[in-house]
Short mmCIF file of C-alpha atoms and ligand atoms in Angstrom, two decimals:
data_model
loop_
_atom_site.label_atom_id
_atom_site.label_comp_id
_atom_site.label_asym_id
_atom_site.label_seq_id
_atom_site.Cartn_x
_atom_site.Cartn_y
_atom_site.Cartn_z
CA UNK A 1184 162.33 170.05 114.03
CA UNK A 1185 158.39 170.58 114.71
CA UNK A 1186 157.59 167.04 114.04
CA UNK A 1187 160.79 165.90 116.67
CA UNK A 1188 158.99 168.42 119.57
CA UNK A 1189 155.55 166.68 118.45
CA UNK A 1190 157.26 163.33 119.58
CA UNK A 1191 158.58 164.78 122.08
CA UNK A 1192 155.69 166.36 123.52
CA UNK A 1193 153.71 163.05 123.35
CA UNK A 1194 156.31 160.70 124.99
CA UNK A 1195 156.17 163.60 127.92
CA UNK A 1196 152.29 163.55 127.62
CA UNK A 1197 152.54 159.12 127.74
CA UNK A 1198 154.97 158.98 130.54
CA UNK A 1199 152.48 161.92 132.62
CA UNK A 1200 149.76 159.32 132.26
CA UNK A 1201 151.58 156.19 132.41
CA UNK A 1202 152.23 158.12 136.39
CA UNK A 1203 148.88 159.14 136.92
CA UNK A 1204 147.17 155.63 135.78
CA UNK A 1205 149.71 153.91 138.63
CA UNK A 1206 148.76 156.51 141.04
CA UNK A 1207 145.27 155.60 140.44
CA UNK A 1208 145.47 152.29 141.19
CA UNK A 1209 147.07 152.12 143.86
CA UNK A 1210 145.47 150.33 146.92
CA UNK A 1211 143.27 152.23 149.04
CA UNK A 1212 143.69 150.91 152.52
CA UNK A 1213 140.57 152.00 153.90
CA UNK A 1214 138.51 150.65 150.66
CA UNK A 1215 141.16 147.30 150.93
CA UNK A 1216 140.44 146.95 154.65
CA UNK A 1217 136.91 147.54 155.02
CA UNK A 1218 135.05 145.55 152.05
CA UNK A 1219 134.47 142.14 153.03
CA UNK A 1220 133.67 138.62 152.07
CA UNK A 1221 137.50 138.42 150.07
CA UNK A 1222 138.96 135.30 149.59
CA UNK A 1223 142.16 136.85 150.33
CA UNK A 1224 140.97 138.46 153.98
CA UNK A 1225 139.71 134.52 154.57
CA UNK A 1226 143.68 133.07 153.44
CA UNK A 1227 145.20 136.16 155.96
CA UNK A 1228 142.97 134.64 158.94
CA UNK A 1229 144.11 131.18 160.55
CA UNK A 1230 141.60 128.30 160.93
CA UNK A 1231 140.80 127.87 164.81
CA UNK A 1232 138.97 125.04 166.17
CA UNK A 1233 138.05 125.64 169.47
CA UNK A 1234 136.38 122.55 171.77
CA UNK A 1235 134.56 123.83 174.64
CA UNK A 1236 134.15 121.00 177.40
CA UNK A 1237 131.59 122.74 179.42
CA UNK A 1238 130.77 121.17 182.94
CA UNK A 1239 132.48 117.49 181.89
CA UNK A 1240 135.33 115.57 182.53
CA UNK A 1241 137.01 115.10 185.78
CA UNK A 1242 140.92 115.73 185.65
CA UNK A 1243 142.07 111.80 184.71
CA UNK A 1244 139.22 112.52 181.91
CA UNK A 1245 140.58 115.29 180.53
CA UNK A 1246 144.41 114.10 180.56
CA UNK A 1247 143.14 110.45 178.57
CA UNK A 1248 141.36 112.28 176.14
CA UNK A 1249 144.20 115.07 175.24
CA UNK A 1250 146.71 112.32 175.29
CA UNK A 1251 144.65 111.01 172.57
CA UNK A 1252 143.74 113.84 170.67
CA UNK A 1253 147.58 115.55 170.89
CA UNK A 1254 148.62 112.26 169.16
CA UNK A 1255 145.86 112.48 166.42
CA UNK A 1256 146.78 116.05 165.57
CA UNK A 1257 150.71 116.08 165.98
CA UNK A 1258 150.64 116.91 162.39
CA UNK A 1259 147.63 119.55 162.42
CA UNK A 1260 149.95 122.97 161.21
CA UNK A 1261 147.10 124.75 158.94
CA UNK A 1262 144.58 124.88 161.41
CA UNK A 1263 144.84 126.16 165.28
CA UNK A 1264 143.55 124.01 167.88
CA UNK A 1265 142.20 125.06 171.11
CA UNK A 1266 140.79 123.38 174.47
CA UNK A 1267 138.76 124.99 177.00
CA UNK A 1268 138.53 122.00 180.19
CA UNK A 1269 137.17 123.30 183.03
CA UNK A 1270 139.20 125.04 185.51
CA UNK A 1271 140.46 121.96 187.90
CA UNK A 1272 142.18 120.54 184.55
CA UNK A 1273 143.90 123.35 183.59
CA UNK A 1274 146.89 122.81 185.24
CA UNK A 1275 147.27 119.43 183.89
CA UNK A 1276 146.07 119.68 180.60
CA UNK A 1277 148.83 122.72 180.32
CA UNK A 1278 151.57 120.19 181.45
CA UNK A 1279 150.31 117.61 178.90
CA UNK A 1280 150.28 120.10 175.49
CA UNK A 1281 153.38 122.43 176.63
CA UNK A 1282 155.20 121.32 173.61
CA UNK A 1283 152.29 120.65 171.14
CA UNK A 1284 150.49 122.35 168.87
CA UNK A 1285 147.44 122.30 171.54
CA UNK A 1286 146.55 125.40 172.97
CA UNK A 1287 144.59 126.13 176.30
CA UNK A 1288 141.57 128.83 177.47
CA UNK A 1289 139.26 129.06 180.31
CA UNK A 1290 135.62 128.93 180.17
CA UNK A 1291 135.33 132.14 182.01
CA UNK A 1292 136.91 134.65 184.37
CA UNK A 1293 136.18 137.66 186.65
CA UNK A 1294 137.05 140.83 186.19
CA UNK A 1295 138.57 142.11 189.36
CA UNK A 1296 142.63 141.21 189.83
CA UNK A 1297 141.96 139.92 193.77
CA UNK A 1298 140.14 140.10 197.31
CA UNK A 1299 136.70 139.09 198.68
CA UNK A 1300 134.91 137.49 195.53
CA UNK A 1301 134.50 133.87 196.87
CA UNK A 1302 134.25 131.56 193.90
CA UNK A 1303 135.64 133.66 191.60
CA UNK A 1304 139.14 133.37 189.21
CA UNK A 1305 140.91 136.53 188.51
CA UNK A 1306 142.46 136.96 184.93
CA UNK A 1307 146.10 136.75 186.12
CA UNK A 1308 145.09 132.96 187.87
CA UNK A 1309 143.78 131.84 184.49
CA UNK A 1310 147.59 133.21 182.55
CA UNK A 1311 149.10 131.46 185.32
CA UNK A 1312 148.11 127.93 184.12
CA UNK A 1313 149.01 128.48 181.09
CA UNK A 1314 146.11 129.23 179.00
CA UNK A 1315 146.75 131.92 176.67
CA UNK A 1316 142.48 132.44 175.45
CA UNK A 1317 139.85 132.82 177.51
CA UNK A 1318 135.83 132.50 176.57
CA UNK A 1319 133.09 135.35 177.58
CA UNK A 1320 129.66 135.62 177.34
CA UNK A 1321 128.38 131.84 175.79
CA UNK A 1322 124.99 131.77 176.17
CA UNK A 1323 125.14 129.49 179.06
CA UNK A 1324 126.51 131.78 181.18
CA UNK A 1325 123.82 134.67 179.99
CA UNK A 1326 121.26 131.88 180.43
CA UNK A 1327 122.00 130.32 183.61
CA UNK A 1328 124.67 133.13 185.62
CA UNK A 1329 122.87 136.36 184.51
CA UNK A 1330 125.84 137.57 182.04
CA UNK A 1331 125.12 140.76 180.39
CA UNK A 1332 126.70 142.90 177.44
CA UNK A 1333 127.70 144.85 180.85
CA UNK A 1334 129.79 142.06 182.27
CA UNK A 1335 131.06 140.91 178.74
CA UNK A 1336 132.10 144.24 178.58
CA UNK A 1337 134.26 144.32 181.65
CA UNK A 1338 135.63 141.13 181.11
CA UNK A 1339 136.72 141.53 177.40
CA UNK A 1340 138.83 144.47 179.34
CA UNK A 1341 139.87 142.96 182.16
CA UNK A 1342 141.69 139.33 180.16
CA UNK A 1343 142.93 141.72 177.18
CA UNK A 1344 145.35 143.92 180.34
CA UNK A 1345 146.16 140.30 181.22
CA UNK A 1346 147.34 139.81 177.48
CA UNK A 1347 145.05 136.56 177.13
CA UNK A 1348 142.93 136.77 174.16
CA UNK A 1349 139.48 136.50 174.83
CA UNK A 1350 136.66 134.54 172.33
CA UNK A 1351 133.70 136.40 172.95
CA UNK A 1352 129.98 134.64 172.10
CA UNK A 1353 126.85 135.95 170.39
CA UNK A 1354 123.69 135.39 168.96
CA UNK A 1355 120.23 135.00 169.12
CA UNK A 1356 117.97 133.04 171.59
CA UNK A 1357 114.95 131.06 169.89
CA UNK A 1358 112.37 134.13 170.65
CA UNK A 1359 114.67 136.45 169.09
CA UNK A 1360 115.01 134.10 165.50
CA UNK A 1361 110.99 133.67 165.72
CA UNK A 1362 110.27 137.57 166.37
CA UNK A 1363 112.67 137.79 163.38
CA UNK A 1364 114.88 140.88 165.43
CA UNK A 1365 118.21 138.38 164.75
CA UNK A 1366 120.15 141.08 163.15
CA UNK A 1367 118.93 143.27 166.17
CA UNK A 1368 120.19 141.31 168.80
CA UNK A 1369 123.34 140.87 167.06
CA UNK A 1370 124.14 144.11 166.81
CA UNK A 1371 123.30 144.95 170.81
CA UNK A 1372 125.73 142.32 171.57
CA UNK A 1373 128.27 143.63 169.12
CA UNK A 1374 127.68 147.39 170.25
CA UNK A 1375 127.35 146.96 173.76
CA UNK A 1376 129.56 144.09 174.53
CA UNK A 1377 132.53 144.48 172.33
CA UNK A 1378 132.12 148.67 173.09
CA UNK A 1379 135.21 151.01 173.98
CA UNK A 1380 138.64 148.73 172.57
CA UNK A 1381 141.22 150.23 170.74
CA UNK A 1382 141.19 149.24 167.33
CA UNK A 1383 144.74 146.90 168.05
CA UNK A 1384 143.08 145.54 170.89
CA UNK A 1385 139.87 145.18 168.67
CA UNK A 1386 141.75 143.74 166.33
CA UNK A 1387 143.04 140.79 168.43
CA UNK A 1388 140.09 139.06 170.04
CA UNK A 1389 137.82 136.04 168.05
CA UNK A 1390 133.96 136.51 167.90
CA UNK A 1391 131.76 133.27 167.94
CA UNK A 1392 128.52 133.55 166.48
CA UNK A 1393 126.23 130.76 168.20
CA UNK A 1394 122.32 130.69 167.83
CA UNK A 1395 121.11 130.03 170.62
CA UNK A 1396 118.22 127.92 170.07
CA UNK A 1397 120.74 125.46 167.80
CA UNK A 1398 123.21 124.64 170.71
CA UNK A 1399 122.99 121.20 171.48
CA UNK A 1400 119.99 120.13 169.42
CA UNK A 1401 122.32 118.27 166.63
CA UNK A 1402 120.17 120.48 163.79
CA UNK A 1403 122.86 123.57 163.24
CA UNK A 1404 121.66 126.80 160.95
CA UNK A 1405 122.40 126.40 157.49
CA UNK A 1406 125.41 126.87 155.94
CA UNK A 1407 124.24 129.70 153.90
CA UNK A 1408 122.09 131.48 157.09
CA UNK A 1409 125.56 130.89 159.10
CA UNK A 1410 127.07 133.10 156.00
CA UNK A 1411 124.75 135.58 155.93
CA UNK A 1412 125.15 136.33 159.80
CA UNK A 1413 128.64 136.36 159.82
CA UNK A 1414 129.06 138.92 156.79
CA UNK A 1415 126.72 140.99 158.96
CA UNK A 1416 129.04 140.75 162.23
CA UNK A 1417 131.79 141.50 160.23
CA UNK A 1418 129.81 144.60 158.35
CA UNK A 1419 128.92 146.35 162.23
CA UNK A 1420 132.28 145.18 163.33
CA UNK A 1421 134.11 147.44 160.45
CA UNK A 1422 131.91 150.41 161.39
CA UNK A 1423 132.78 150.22 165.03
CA UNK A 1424 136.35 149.23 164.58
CA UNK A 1425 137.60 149.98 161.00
CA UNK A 1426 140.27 147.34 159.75
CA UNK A 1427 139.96 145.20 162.60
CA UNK A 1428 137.08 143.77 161.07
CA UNK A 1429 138.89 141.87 158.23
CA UNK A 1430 141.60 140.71 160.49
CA UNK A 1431 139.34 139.15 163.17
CA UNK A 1432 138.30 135.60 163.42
CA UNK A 1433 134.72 135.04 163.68
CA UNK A 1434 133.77 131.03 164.09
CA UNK A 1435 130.51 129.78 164.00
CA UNK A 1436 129.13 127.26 167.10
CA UNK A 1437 126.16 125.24 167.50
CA UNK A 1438 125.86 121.39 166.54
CA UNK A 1439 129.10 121.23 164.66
CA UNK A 1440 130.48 118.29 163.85
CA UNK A 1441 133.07 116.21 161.69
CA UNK A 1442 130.29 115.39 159.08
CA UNK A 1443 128.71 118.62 159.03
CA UNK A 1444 131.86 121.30 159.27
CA UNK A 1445 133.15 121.14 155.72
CA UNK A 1446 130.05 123.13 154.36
CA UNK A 1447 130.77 125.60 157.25
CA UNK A 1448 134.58 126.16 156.62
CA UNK A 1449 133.82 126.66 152.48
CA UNK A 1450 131.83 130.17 153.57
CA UNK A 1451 134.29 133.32 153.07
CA UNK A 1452 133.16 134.42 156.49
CA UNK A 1453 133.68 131.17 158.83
CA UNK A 1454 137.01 131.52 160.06
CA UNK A 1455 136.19 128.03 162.38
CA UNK A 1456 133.97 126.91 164.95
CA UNK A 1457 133.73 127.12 169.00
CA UNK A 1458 132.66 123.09 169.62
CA UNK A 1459 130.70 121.32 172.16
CA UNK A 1460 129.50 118.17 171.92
CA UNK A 1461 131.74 116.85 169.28
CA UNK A 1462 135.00 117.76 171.01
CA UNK A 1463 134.29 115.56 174.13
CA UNK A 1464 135.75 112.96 172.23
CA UNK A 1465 139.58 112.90 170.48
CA UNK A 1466 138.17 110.68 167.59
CA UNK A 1467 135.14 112.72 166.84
CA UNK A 1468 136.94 116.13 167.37
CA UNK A 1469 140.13 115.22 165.64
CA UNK A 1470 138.30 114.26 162.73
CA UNK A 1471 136.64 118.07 162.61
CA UNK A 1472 140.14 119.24 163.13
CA UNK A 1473 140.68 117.62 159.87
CA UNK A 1474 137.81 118.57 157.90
CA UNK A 1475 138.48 117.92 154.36
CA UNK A 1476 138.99 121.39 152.33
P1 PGA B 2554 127.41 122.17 170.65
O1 PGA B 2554 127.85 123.35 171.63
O2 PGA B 2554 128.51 121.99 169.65
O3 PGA B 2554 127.22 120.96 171.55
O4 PGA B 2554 126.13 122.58 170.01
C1 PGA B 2554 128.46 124.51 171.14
C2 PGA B 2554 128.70 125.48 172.26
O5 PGA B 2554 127.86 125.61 173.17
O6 PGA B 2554 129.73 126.17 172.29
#
């Protein structure tokens, strides 16, 4: 009799802990959602490769080169593509890629929804063409139209009521690398710019990291510098907006191209890359699209 309570006392005692160990390891969300750097977060986000056209191509340019390019990537599912023409070719380039696996944004908008702002595109003009992404803040438009966090700020708002997803730019100018205040800089972008979203509507948008000083020139950060930022975005990200910061996209732009992006898209923090030069062409830009992994 004692020795059949002493059994039965420890299969009681093994089955009490047996329930405690599972409770114990059981996922904590927060500590799940926060850390970063996982290969698993990386798998969760899709690839997007983003071409940004800047101030080129007329309409009948645009519509030769995506004709091109939509036949190069018909097979493309893995990664997401995106094309940001300039606002006459909108309109076109959405009739061209309605049924392909091309999608549209605009270079820029303005934050009001209508009246005396000559020049100007409101948010709801930009959904009405189809484009379903819209970019804010490159450094062009700091550099050359006087874009601050401030504006960033209101436009962020303004396209995410509009429901298009906006692919907001930072990074450092070349003073900013040389004075070494990089991380600085960064994070007044991050905390001033990308300020006051919900954490769903946090969640949603794509952050481009872009030095600067490396737009353009052909010579892109390193690999492992590119990294390094990134982990950092998404670090101040995750304070300001919890689990958003594992679920957003963050690419990396400046003097990508199809040689060079492979070494970018191995980094757990590259999600893709916002493209300038090398997407002016289909052959150049479908090759990037199909970057070997
Ligand atoms: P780049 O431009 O690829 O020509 O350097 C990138 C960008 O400005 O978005």
């Amino acid at each position: 009799m004692k020795r059949l309570i002493i059994v039965a006392v420890f299969f009681v005692f093994t089955m009490l802990s047996c329930a405690v160990g599972k409770s114990v390891i059981k996922p904590d969300s927060d500590i799940f959602t926060i850390k970063t750097n996982s290969p698993s977060d990386k798998i969760s986000r899709k690839v997007l490769m983003a071409g940004n056209w800047k101030m080129n191509k007329t309409v009948s340019e645009s519509l030769s080169v995506i004709k091109t390019l939509k036949k190069a990537v018909s097979d493309v599912k893995d990664v997401e593509i995106l094309i940001f023409p300039s606002y006459t070719a909108l309109q076109a380039i959405n009739n061209e890629t309605k049924d392909s696996n091309i999608n549209i944004g605009a270079q820029n908008l303005f934050w009001e929804a209508k009246g005396a702002f000559t020049g100007e595109i409101s948010p709801a003009m930009i959904k009405d063409t189809g484009c379903s992404y819209v970019l804010i803040g490159h450094s062009e438009r700091r550099q050359y139209f006087g874009e601050t966090d401030e504006t960033v700020n209101k436009k962020i708002k303004a396209a995410m009521a509009e429901g298009l997803i906006p692919i907001v730019c930072i990074g450092e100018t070349l003073k900013e690398m040389e004075t070494n205040v990089t991380f600085q800089a960064i994070e007044k972008h991050m905390k001033e710019g990308l300020a006051g979203l919900t954490v769903e509507q946090a969640s949603s948008l794509v952050i481009v990291y872009e030095p600067v000083w490396a737009i353009g020139t052909g010579i892109p950060v390193t690999p492992d510098r590119a990294q390094e930022t990134h982990a950092f975005i998404r670090k101040i990200y995750a304070k300001m907006y919890k689990e958003a910061a594992d679920k957003i996209r963050i690419l990396y732009g400046a003097s990508v191209n199809p040689e060079n992006v492979s070494a970018f898209m191995k980094k757990p923090d590259i999600d893709g890359s916002l493209v300038g030069k090398a997407s002016l062409e289909a052959e150049s830009f479908s090759k990037l699209i199909k970057y070997s992994k």
